[in-house]
């Protein structure tokens, strides 16, 4: 198989989605506590108040990871648990939880990967403007410093942000996610720029603490374009469709809006005319800070869309055929996404690719034999990872890690507990964990470094 001998095999989670303990040990509300408690915002009125109770069950969960052979675990820290008011007083009890979790992981031989922001902004900062407020970059830097001072002696792998397309695009644009705002595009661009400056300041804090010993990156998300035919024209057109300005999409959903400043040091030339009128005065002076050197490109990929070339060479979207397969949350089933998305991103940004999330929503249940037979998930993951292997072996991309989403069934944001992404089934009433068939399958993939893939 093509996977490097030191390839990182892991699983991922996020704080609000699994921890629970929403008001324990000094933690104060996040925007998701407020949003999910507001009637009509989340499916079935679900909240993350208890979630998977990982805050209390983390030792059992780490033991489960070890039994499955996970080499790495990507988790996020909760800003309102660490600095409950967003700024000011640090809550040592909150930091102590992540310190205990880190020690438990290391003792189990599992490498921790930490995400500093996976959407749970302190509510107190939302009341001060949240990502609309330029001061947030300093607040985020202070939060980063608190985390790295506590954990930087043991954690070497750092991610600043997860999916700005979602926490800004869905949180401030469509209102589907917390804090539930529906703002004009000019204010969305302000949020984007403020978050990029916050990232740059956080990288400076991390480098000051760990220098080149730290492995630092950023996580974005795409629906991957897939060539409708495996020929050079279709491949080139699919590549173009990923990075060119797509007028039918809000700006935030164009991957180059975020990635070009981070990795190339400039906003995309085909967007700058629309951006300049909304960017802050002297925004150019922020670009060196935004463009601090990073060690990898983290990408979350779940689904994709097929592209063919039109007569003018421009991309034409190929819609799904009637009855084409889809997942439980109605995302199109396109298992070639890890062949093409990572290839195009590596070619453009020249950084090692880490698949920071990939997985499938299912409608899993406990069978009569008390097991969970999730064959579609196993098939999906097998096909996706086979595509990634091809990107490594055929296209010669550098890919260094893969994190399955998710370790556990969990609170899936506006969809609550309706859909299940986990390798491990969670009975939310009893908090019993049951590894699914896919978990045992993935365990074998890890053990063989991908050799067991179909």
Tab-separated table of C-alpha atoms in Angstrom:
chain	number	residue	atom	x	y	z
A	1	UNK	CA	0.000	0.000	0.000
A	2	UNK	CA	1.008	3.605	-0.594
A	3	UNK	CA	0.484	4.963	2.912
A	4	UNK	CA	3.735	6.130	4.513
A	5	UNK	CA	5.040	4.008	7.373
A	6	UNK	CA	4.502	6.915	9.781
A	7	UNK	CA	1.006	7.743	8.503
A	8	UNK	CA	-1.295	9.029	11.254
A	9	UNK	CA	-4.504	7.022	11.694
A	10	UNK	CA	-7.008	8.613	14.058
A	11	UNK	CA	-10.537	9.671	14.857
A	12	UNK	CA	-11.959	13.083	15.667
A	13	UNK	CA	-14.500	14.756	17.940
A	14	UNK	CA	-15.363	18.281	19.108
A	15	UNK	CA	-15.941	19.629	22.599
A	16	UNK	CA	-19.566	20.771	22.447
A	17	UNK	CA	-20.590	17.674	20.522
A	18	UNK	CA	-19.435	15.160	23.133
A	19	UNK	CA	-18.419	16.682	26.467
A	20	UNK	CA	-21.654	17.620	28.208
A	21	UNK	CA	-21.040	19.086	31.690
A	22	UNK	CA	-22.189	22.374	30.240
A	23	UNK	CA	-22.319	24.190	33.589
A	24	UNK	CA	-19.785	22.276	35.691
A	25	UNK	CA	-16.429	23.310	37.148
A	26	UNK	CA	-16.710	26.944	36.163
A	27	UNK	CA	-17.748	26.559	32.534
A	28	UNK	CA	-20.105	29.272	31.303
A	29	UNK	CA	-22.470	29.244	28.299
A	30	UNK	CA	-21.261	29.153	24.737
A	31	UNK	CA	-23.213	30.390	21.736
A	32	UNK	CA	-24.279	26.790	21.159
A	33	UNK	CA	-25.748	26.497	24.649
A	34	UNK	CA	-27.892	29.550	23.939
A	35	UNK	CA	-28.720	28.601	20.358
A	36	UNK	CA	-29.711	25.009	21.076
A	37	UNK	CA	-31.826	26.051	24.064
A	38	UNK	CA	-33.873	28.325	21.797
A	39	UNK	CA	-36.976	26.590	20.496
A	40	UNK	CA	-36.912	25.718	16.819
A	41	UNK	CA	-33.166	25.970	16.266
A	42	UNK	CA	-32.182	22.317	16.672
A	43	UNK	CA	-33.928	19.126	15.608
A	44	UNK	CA	-36.166	17.713	18.334
A	45	UNK	CA	-35.065	20.447	20.736
A	46	UNK	CA	-31.786	18.588	21.343
A	47	UNK	CA	-28.925	20.286	23.171
A	48	UNK	CA	-25.335	19.471	24.094
A	49	UNK	CA	-25.954	19.759	27.821
A	50	UNK	CA	-25.143	16.082	28.353
A	51	UNK	CA	-24.173	14.881	24.860
A	52	UNK	CA	-21.914	11.814	25.311
A	53	UNK	CA	-20.888	12.843	28.841
A	54	UNK	CA	-17.279	12.593	27.731
A	55	UNK	CA	-16.307	15.070	30.462
A	56	UNK	CA	-16.963	12.319	32.997
A	57	UNK	CA	-16.350	9.267	30.810
A	58	UNK	CA	-13.130	10.297	29.085
A	59	UNK	CA	-11.087	7.519	30.690
A	60	UNK	CA	-13.466	4.879	29.366
A	61	UNK	CA	-13.418	6.560	25.967
A	62	UNK	CA	-9.621	6.589	25.820
A	63	UNK	CA	-9.569	2.909	26.796
A	64	UNK	CA	-11.976	2.294	23.918
A	65	UNK	CA	-9.666	4.172	21.525
A	66	UNK	CA	-6.751	2.068	22.678
A	67	UNK	CA	-8.692	-1.164	22.194
A	68	UNK	CA	-9.416	-0.133	18.599
A	69	UNK	CA	-5.772	0.657	17.947
A	70	UNK	CA	-6.150	4.374	17.246
A	71	UNK	CA	-2.798	6.073	16.790
A	72	UNK	CA	-4.106	9.629	17.224
A	73	UNK	CA	-7.101	11.494	18.565
A	74	UNK	CA	-8.207	14.915	17.371
A	75	UNK	CA	-10.275	16.802	19.959
A	76	UNK	CA	-11.095	20.446	20.615
A	77	UNK	CA	-10.815	22.604	23.693
A	78	UNK	CA	-13.836	24.628	24.791
A	79	UNK	CA	-13.088	28.329	25.112
A	80	UNK	CA	-15.939	28.885	27.654
A	81	UNK	CA	-14.547	26.083	29.804
A	82	UNK	CA	-11.069	27.616	29.877
A	83	UNK	CA	-11.865	31.356	29.939
A	84	UNK	CA	-15.550	31.355	30.896
A	85	UNK	CA	-16.128	35.047	30.156
A	86	UNK	CA	-14.105	34.876	26.954
A	87	UNK	CA	-11.478	37.239	28.328
A	88	UNK	CA	-9.859	37.730	31.708
A	89	UNK	CA	-9.809	35.094	34.415
A	90	UNK	CA	-8.534	31.641	33.402
A	91	UNK	CA	-10.474	28.695	34.797
A	92	UNK	CA	-7.871	26.206	35.982
A	93	UNK	CA	-10.468	23.473	36.477
A	94	UNK	CA	-11.304	23.667	32.789
A	95	UNK	CA	-7.661	23.410	31.783
A	96	UNK	CA	-7.165	20.560	34.225
A	97	UNK	CA	-9.744	18.480	32.365
A	98	UNK	CA	-7.801	18.735	29.113
A	99	UNK	CA	-4.571	18.065	30.959
A	100	UNK	CA	-6.010	14.852	32.417
A	101	UNK	CA	-7.327	13.856	28.989
A	102	UNK	CA	-3.917	14.496	27.413
A	103	UNK	CA	-2.122	12.404	30.027
A	104	UNK	CA	-4.637	9.590	29.575
A	105	UNK	CA	-4.090	9.618	25.807
A	106	UNK	CA	-0.310	9.611	26.078
A	107	UNK	CA	-0.376	6.782	28.604
A	108	UNK	CA	-2.482	4.794	26.129
A	109	UNK	CA	0.019	5.460	23.336
A	110	UNK	CA	-2.353	7.773	21.456
A	111	UNK	CA	-1.040	11.047	20.025
A	112	UNK	CA	-3.238	14.056	20.844
A	113	UNK	CA	-4.141	16.571	18.126
A	114	UNK	CA	-5.821	19.689	19.449
A	115	UNK	CA	-8.233	22.080	17.733
A	116	UNK	CA	-8.482	25.428	19.479
A	117	UNK	CA	-11.771	26.558	17.951
A	118	UNK	CA	-14.519	24.146	16.955
A	119	UNK	CA	-17.401	26.629	17.086
A	120	UNK	CA	-18.213	27.023	20.809
A	121	UNK	CA	-17.562	30.752	21.231
A	122	UNK	CA	-18.236	32.064	24.758
A	123	UNK	CA	-21.666	33.700	24.789
A	124	UNK	CA	-20.190	36.710	26.543
A	125	UNK	CA	-18.044	37.387	23.468
A	126	UNK	CA	-21.016	37.006	21.158
A	127	UNK	CA	-22.624	39.848	23.090
A	128	UNK	CA	-19.531	41.917	22.286
A	129	UNK	CA	-19.862	41.265	18.562
A	130	UNK	CA	-18.167	37.875	18.257
A	131	UNK	CA	-16.332	37.473	14.963
A	132	UNK	CA	-17.602	40.873	13.831
A	133	UNK	CA	-15.441	42.573	16.452
A	134	UNK	CA	-11.791	43.106	15.377
A	135	UNK	CA	-10.756	42.800	19.038
A	136	UNK	CA	-11.526	39.096	18.867
A	137	UNK	CA	-8.110	38.375	17.380
A	138	UNK	CA	-6.480	39.509	20.623
A	139	UNK	CA	-9.001	37.597	22.709
A	140	UNK	CA	-8.272	34.446	20.722
A	141	UNK	CA	-4.527	34.922	21.110
A	142	UNK	CA	-4.937	35.158	24.898
A	143	UNK	CA	-7.058	31.998	24.903
A	144	UNK	CA	-4.442	30.217	22.777
A	145	UNK	CA	-1.727	31.259	25.213
A	146	UNK	CA	-3.683	29.838	28.158
A	147	UNK	CA	-4.074	26.487	26.389
A	148	UNK	CA	-0.507	26.166	25.133
A	149	UNK	CA	0.973	27.103	28.517
A	150	UNK	CA	-0.928	24.224	30.068
A	151	UNK	CA	-0.605	21.606	27.328
A	152	UNK	CA	2.290	22.635	25.092
A	153	UNK	CA	4.771	20.498	26.972
A	154	UNK	CA	2.867	17.384	25.856
A	155	UNK	CA	0.895	18.305	22.718
A	156	UNK	CA	2.793	18.972	19.482
A	157	UNK	CA	-0.023	18.944	16.889
A	158	UNK	CA	-2.143	22.092	16.746
A	159	UNK	CA	-5.088	23.273	14.647
A	160	UNK	CA	-6.247	26.845	15.101
A	161	UNK	CA	-9.711	26.778	13.486
A	162	UNK	CA	-12.206	24.270	12.159
A	163	UNK	CA	-14.372	25.068	9.125
A	164	UNK	CA	-14.849	28.832	8.895
A	165	UNK	CA	-17.356	28.156	6.129
A	166	UNK	CA	-19.644	26.744	8.810
A	167	UNK	CA	-19.061	28.856	11.903
A	168	UNK	CA	-19.176	32.025	9.792
A	169	UNK	CA	-21.233	31.011	6.752
A	170	UNK	CA	-23.916	29.138	8.679
A	171	UNK	CA	-23.585	31.070	11.936
A	172	UNK	CA	-23.535	34.606	10.552
A	173	UNK	CA	-24.891	34.134	7.035
A	174	UNK	CA	-27.815	31.731	6.890
A	175	UNK	CA	-28.568	31.558	10.622
A	176	UNK	CA	-28.675	27.744	10.597
A	177	UNK	CA	-25.950	27.532	13.242
A	178	UNK	CA	-25.073	29.522	16.347
A	179	UNK	CA	-25.272	32.414	16.914
A	180	UNK	CA	-28.078	32.326	14.343
A	181	UNK	CA	-27.435	35.612	12.510
A	182	UNK	CA	-28.424	36.464	8.939
A	183	UNK	CA	-26.027	39.196	7.931
A	184	UNK	CA	-25.149	40.814	4.595
A	185	UNK	CA	-22.056	39.686	2.734
A	186	UNK	CA	-20.045	42.754	3.752
A	187	UNK	CA	-20.258	41.705	7.393
A	188	UNK	CA	-19.455	38.099	6.511
A	189	UNK	CA	-16.216	39.329	4.923
A	190	UNK	CA	-15.416	41.252	8.112
A	191	UNK	CA	-15.852	38.049	10.109
A	192	UNK	CA	-13.591	36.161	7.717
A	193	UNK	CA	-10.819	38.733	7.935
A	194	UNK	CA	-11.043	38.978	11.722
A	195	UNK	CA	-10.830	35.199	12.037
A	196	UNK	CA	-7.794	35.071	9.734
A	197	UNK	CA	-6.017	37.714	11.813
A	198	UNK	CA	-6.923	35.717	14.932
A	199	UNK	CA	-5.380	32.648	13.328
A	200	UNK	CA	-2.164	34.543	12.591
A	201	UNK	CA	-1.875	35.803	16.151
A	202	UNK	CA	-2.523	32.308	17.485
A	203	UNK	CA	0.217	30.879	15.263
A	204	UNK	CA	2.633	33.450	16.685
A	205	UNK	CA	1.698	32.363	20.206
A	206	UNK	CA	2.174	28.699	19.304
A	207	UNK	CA	5.514	29.274	17.588
A	208	UNK	CA	6.757	31.278	20.562
A	209	UNK	CA	5.925	28.294	22.764
A	210	UNK	CA	7.024	25.405	20.568
A	211	UNK	CA	8.881	26.723	17.536
A	212	UNK	CA	9.496	24.147	14.835
A	213	UNK	CA	8.692	21.330	17.270
A	214	UNK	CA	5.021	22.157	16.855
A	215	UNK	CA	3.075	20.840	13.871
A	216	UNK	CA	0.574	23.627	13.123
A	217	UNK	CA	-2.232	23.797	10.591
A	218	UNK	CA	-5.694	25.048	9.779
A	219	UNK	CA	-8.805	23.055	8.868
A	220	UNK	CA	-11.162	24.033	6.094
A	221	UNK	CA	-13.873	22.071	4.303
A	222	UNK	CA	-14.974	21.408	0.754
A	223	UNK	CA	-17.350	19.424	-1.316
A	224	UNK	CA	-14.826	17.907	-3.644
A	225	UNK	CA	-15.208	18.304	-7.398
A	226	UNK	CA	-14.901	14.958	-9.175
A	227	UNK	CA	-14.095	14.663	-12.888
A	228	UNK	CA	-17.067	13.080	-14.617
A	229	UNK	CA	-14.562	11.285	-16.852
A	230	UNK	CA	-10.973	10.308	-16.074
A	231	UNK	CA	-9.296	12.403	-18.765
A	232	UNK	CA	-7.087	15.485	-18.662
A	233	UNK	CA	-9.784	17.900	-19.813
A	234	UNK	CA	-12.245	16.795	-17.141
A	235	UNK	CA	-9.564	16.767	-14.451
A	236	UNK	CA	-8.429	20.296	-15.349
A	237	UNK	CA	-12.029	21.520	-15.333
A	238	UNK	CA	-12.730	19.919	-11.954
A	239	UNK	CA	-9.607	21.590	-10.563
A	240	UNK	CA	-10.768	24.943	-11.949
A	241	UNK	CA	-14.206	24.507	-10.386
A	242	UNK	CA	-12.683	24.127	-6.919
A	243	UNK	CA	-10.627	27.310	-6.937
A	244	UNK	CA	-12.354	29.758	-9.276
A	245	UNK	CA	-15.020	32.167	-8.042
A	246	UNK	CA	-18.385	30.467	-8.355
A	247	UNK	CA	-20.964	33.205	-8.683
A	248	UNK	CA	-23.828	30.972	-7.594
A	249	UNK	CA	-22.180	30.450	-4.192
A	250	UNK	CA	-21.803	32.970	-1.376
A	251	UNK	CA	-18.175	34.080	-1.190
A	252	UNK	CA	-17.573	32.200	2.070
A	253	UNK	CA	-18.127	28.857	0.305
A	254	UNK	CA	-15.283	29.416	-2.161
A	255	UNK	CA	-12.328	27.519	-0.686
A	256	UNK	CA	-9.716	29.924	-2.031
A	257	UNK	CA	-11.207	32.824	-0.036
A	258	UNK	CA	-9.813	31.255	3.136
A	259	UNK	CA	-6.915	29.163	1.866
A	260	UNK	CA	-5.206	31.632	-0.448
A	261	UNK	CA	-4.545	34.207	2.312
A	262	UNK	CA	-3.360	31.479	4.696
A	263	UNK	CA	-1.079	29.605	2.337
A	264	UNK	CA	-0.348	32.031	-0.528
A	265	UNK	CA	-0.453	35.344	1.332
A	266	UNK	CA	-3.144	37.034	-0.764
A	267	UNK	CA	-6.860	37.126	-1.328
A	268	UNK	CA	-7.925	35.498	-4.634
A	269	UNK	CA	-7.595	37.845	-7.612
A	270	UNK	CA	-11.041	36.916	-8.941
A	271	UNK	CA	-12.658	37.956	-5.632
A	272	UNK	CA	-10.637	40.966	-4.559
A	273	UNK	CA	-12.948	43.440	-6.303
A	274	UNK	CA	-15.861	42.254	-4.165
A	275	UNK	CA	-13.759	41.958	-1.028
A	276	UNK	CA	-11.991	45.319	-0.908
A	277	UNK	CA	-15.131	47.322	-0.223
A	278	UNK	CA	-15.774	45.209	2.894
A	279	UNK	CA	-12.253	44.687	4.221
A	280	UNK	CA	-10.994	46.974	6.991
A	281	UNK	CA	-8.815	49.988	6.298
A	282	UNK	CA	-5.163	49.014	5.756
A	283	UNK	CA	-6.124	45.348	5.509
A	284	UNK	CA	-3.017	44.698	3.378
A	285	UNK	CA	-0.873	45.197	6.469
A	286	UNK	CA	-2.485	42.107	8.032
A	287	UNK	CA	-1.469	39.741	5.243
A	288	UNK	CA	2.035	38.822	6.529
A	289	UNK	CA	0.462	37.910	9.880
A	290	UNK	CA	-2.277	35.853	8.230
A	291	UNK	CA	0.324	34.123	6.059
A	292	UNK	CA	2.523	32.781	8.857
A	293	UNK	CA	4.170	29.506	7.722
A	294	UNK	CA	2.075	26.403	8.420
A	295	UNK	CA	3.105	22.756	8.465
A	296	UNK	CA	0.086	21.047	6.907
A	297	UNK	CA	-3.217	21.642	5.171
A	298	UNK	CA	-6.135	20.162	7.113
A	299	UNK	CA	-9.281	19.402	5.164
A	300	UNK	CA	-12.682	17.968	6.051
A	301	UNK	CA	-14.255	16.152	3.094
A	302	UNK	CA	-17.479	14.166	3.169
A	303	UNK	CA	-19.128	14.538	-0.217
A	304	UNK	CA	-18.589	15.863	-3.708
A	305	UNK	CA	-20.056	16.733	-7.062
A	306	UNK	CA	-19.228	15.688	-10.615
A	307	UNK	CA	-17.877	18.144	-13.161
A	308	UNK	CA	-17.415	18.017	-16.904
A	309	UNK	CA	-16.008	20.579	-19.328
A	310	UNK	CA	-18.352	22.771	-21.327
A	311	UNK	CA	-17.660	23.889	-24.907
A	312	UNK	CA	-16.054	27.049	-23.547
A	313	UNK	CA	-13.857	25.028	-21.204
A	314	UNK	CA	-15.755	26.213	-18.137
A	315	UNK	CA	-17.038	23.729	-15.549
A	316	UNK	CA	-20.494	22.241	-15.927
A	317	UNK	CA	-22.093	20.638	-12.883
A	318	UNK	CA	-23.374	17.113	-13.507
A	319	UNK	CA	-26.437	16.618	-11.288
A	320	UNK	CA	-27.067	13.314	-9.516
A	321	UNK	CA	-29.212	10.863	-11.427
A	322	UNK	CA	-32.647	9.943	-10.148
A	323	UNK	CA	-32.341	7.612	-7.204
A	324	UNK	CA	-28.579	8.102	-6.799
A	325	UNK	CA	-27.254	7.032	-3.409
A	326	UNK	CA	-27.070	9.449	-0.494
A	327	UNK	CA	-26.279	9.320	3.209
A	328	UNK	CA	-28.732	9.662	6.104
A	329	UNK	CA	-28.342	13.438	6.155
A	330	UNK	CA	-28.938	13.560	2.377
A	331	UNK	CA	-25.356	14.246	1.327
A	332	UNK	CA	-24.569	12.754	-2.088
A	333	UNK	CA	-22.640	9.500	-2.006
A	334	UNK	CA	-19.469	10.281	-3.980
A	335	UNK	CA	-16.730	8.017	-2.620
A	336	UNK	CA	-14.024	9.386	-4.963
A	337	UNK	CA	-13.785	12.588	-2.905
A	338	UNK	CA	-10.492	11.641	-1.258
A	339	UNK	CA	-8.882	10.936	-4.624
A	340	UNK	CA	-9.521	14.347	-6.136
A	341	UNK	CA	-9.959	16.924	-3.369
A	342	UNK	CA	-6.584	16.240	-1.702
A	343	UNK	CA	-4.866	16.118	-5.098
A	344	UNK	CA	-6.104	19.563	-6.125
A	345	UNK	CA	-5.346	21.105	-2.725
A	346	UNK	CA	-1.835	19.676	-2.615
A	347	UNK	CA	-1.067	20.936	-6.119
A	348	UNK	CA	-2.132	24.477	-5.242
A	349	UNK	CA	-0.871	24.909	-1.694
A	350	UNK	CA	2.163	22.595	-1.645
A	351	UNK	CA	1.587	21.461	1.946
A	352	UNK	CA	1.193	17.933	3.342
A	353	UNK	CA	-2.486	17.024	3.425
A	354	UNK	CA	-4.175	15.823	6.603
A	355	UNK	CA	-7.711	14.519	6.208
A	356	UNK	CA	-8.984	15.994	9.451
A	357	UNK	CA	-12.535	14.665	9.005
A	358	UNK	CA	-14.201	12.125	6.729
A	359	UNK	CA	-17.144	9.921	7.532
A	360	UNK	CA	-20.753	9.082	6.886
A	361	UNK	CA	-24.072	9.788	8.587
A	362	UNK	CA	-26.127	6.657	9.131
A	363	UNK	CA	-29.340	5.530	10.785
A	364	UNK	CA	-27.613	2.916	12.903
A	365	UNK	CA	-29.402	0.849	15.499
A	366	UNK	CA	-28.652	-2.064	17.832
A	367	UNK	CA	-29.522	-5.353	16.146
A	368	UNK	CA	-31.007	-8.357	17.915
A	369	UNK	CA	-27.535	-9.745	18.423
A	370	UNK	CA	-26.672	-6.513	20.314
A	371	UNK	CA	-24.255	-5.443	17.601
A	372	UNK	CA	-24.352	-2.572	15.114
A	373	UNK	CA	-24.011	-3.737	11.527
A	374	UNK	CA	-23.225	-0.555	9.604
A	375	UNK	CA	-22.081	-2.064	6.313
A	376	UNK	CA	-22.721	1.138	4.292
A	377	UNK	CA	-20.272	3.063	6.490
A	378	UNK	CA	-17.598	0.408	6.130
A	379	UNK	CA	-18.066	0.431	2.356
A	380	UNK	CA	-17.977	4.227	2.228
A	381	UNK	CA	-14.796	4.488	4.301
A	382	UNK	CA	-13.125	1.706	2.317
A	383	UNK	CA	-13.825	3.490	-0.957
A	384	UNK	CA	-12.743	6.887	0.360
A	385	UNK	CA	-9.473	5.574	1.762
A	386	UNK	CA	-8.789	3.640	-1.432
A	387	UNK	CA	-9.171	6.943	-3.279
A	388	UNK	CA	-6.713	8.621	-0.914
A	389	UNK	CA	-4.268	5.786	-1.475
A	390	UNK	CA	-4.549	6.361	-5.216
A	391	UNK	CA	-3.911	10.089	-4.756
A	392	UNK	CA	-0.714	9.154	-2.900
A	393	UNK	CA	0.470	6.380	-5.212
A	394	UNK	CA	-0.663	7.692	-8.619
A	395	UNK	CA	-0.780	11.473	-8.172
A	396	UNK	CA	2.191	11.529	-5.791
A	397	UNK	CA	0.611	13.857	-3.248
A	398	UNK	CA	1.993	14.036	0.271
A	399	UNK	CA	-0.702	12.975	2.716
A	400	UNK	CA	0.316	12.388	6.306
A	401	UNK	CA	-2.845	11.635	8.261
A	402	UNK	CA	-6.492	10.610	8.318
A	403	UNK	CA	-9.056	11.214	11.077
A	404	UNK	CA	-12.393	9.463	10.831
A	405	UNK	CA	-15.425	11.485	11.867
A	406	UNK	CA	-16.389	10.568	14.392
A	407	UNK	CA	-15.154	8.427	17.238
A	408	UNK	CA	-18.590	8.571	18.867
A	409	UNK	CA	-22.130	9.223	17.777
A	410	UNK	CA	-22.726	12.769	19.011
A	411	UNK	CA	-24.607	16.056	18.890
A	412	UNK	CA	-24.573	16.960	15.197
A	413	UNK	CA	-25.268	20.678	15.544
A	414	UNK	CA	-28.623	21.757	14.084
A	415	UNK	CA	-29.482	18.102	13.407
A	416	UNK	CA	-29.149	17.221	17.093
A	417	UNK	CA	-28.929	13.487	17.705
A	418	UNK	CA	-30.895	12.496	14.613
A	419	UNK	CA	-28.002	11.138	12.535
A	420	UNK	CA	-25.120	8.981	13.665
A	421	UNK	CA	-21.565	9.458	12.378
A	422	UNK	CA	-19.726	7.432	15.007
A	423	UNK	CA	-17.497	4.426	14.746
A	424	UNK	CA	-18.919	3.761	18.211
A	425	UNK	CA	-22.637	3.691	18.945
A	426	UNK	CA	-23.811	5.763	21.918
A	427	UNK	CA	-27.029	5.020	23.778
A	428	UNK	CA	-27.768	8.563	24.940
A	429	UNK	CA	-30.050	7.395	27.756
A	430	UNK	CA	-27.553	5.040	29.383
A	431	UNK	CA	-24.288	6.365	27.846
A	432	UNK	CA	-23.397	2.808	26.906
A	433	UNK	CA	-20.815	2.604	24.102
A	434	UNK	CA	-20.903	-0.185	21.503
A	435	UNK	CA	-18.242	-0.336	18.772
A	436	UNK	CA	-19.881	-0.783	15.376
A	437	UNK	CA	-18.726	-3.195	12.694
A	438	UNK	CA	-17.015	-0.224	11.031
A	439	UNK	CA	-14.908	0.336	14.165
A	440	UNK	CA	-13.505	-3.183	13.993
A	441	UNK	CA	-12.954	-2.783	10.254
A	442	UNK	CA	-11.080	0.490	10.826
A	443	UNK	CA	-9.017	-1.152	13.549
A	444	UNK	CA	-7.749	-3.634	10.962
A	445	UNK	CA	-7.007	-0.830	8.487
A	446	UNK	CA	-4.863	0.845	11.144
A	447	UNK	CA	-3.133	-2.375	12.091
A	448	UNK	CA	-2.187	-3.057	8.451
A	449	UNK	CA	-1.433	0.618	7.573
A	450	UNK	CA	-4.102	0.424	4.900
A	451	UNK	CA	-3.125	-3.001	3.663
A	452	UNK	CA	-6.569	-4.447	4.390
A	453	UNK	CA	-8.383	-1.996	2.103
A	454	UNK	CA	-10.236	-3.518	-0.809
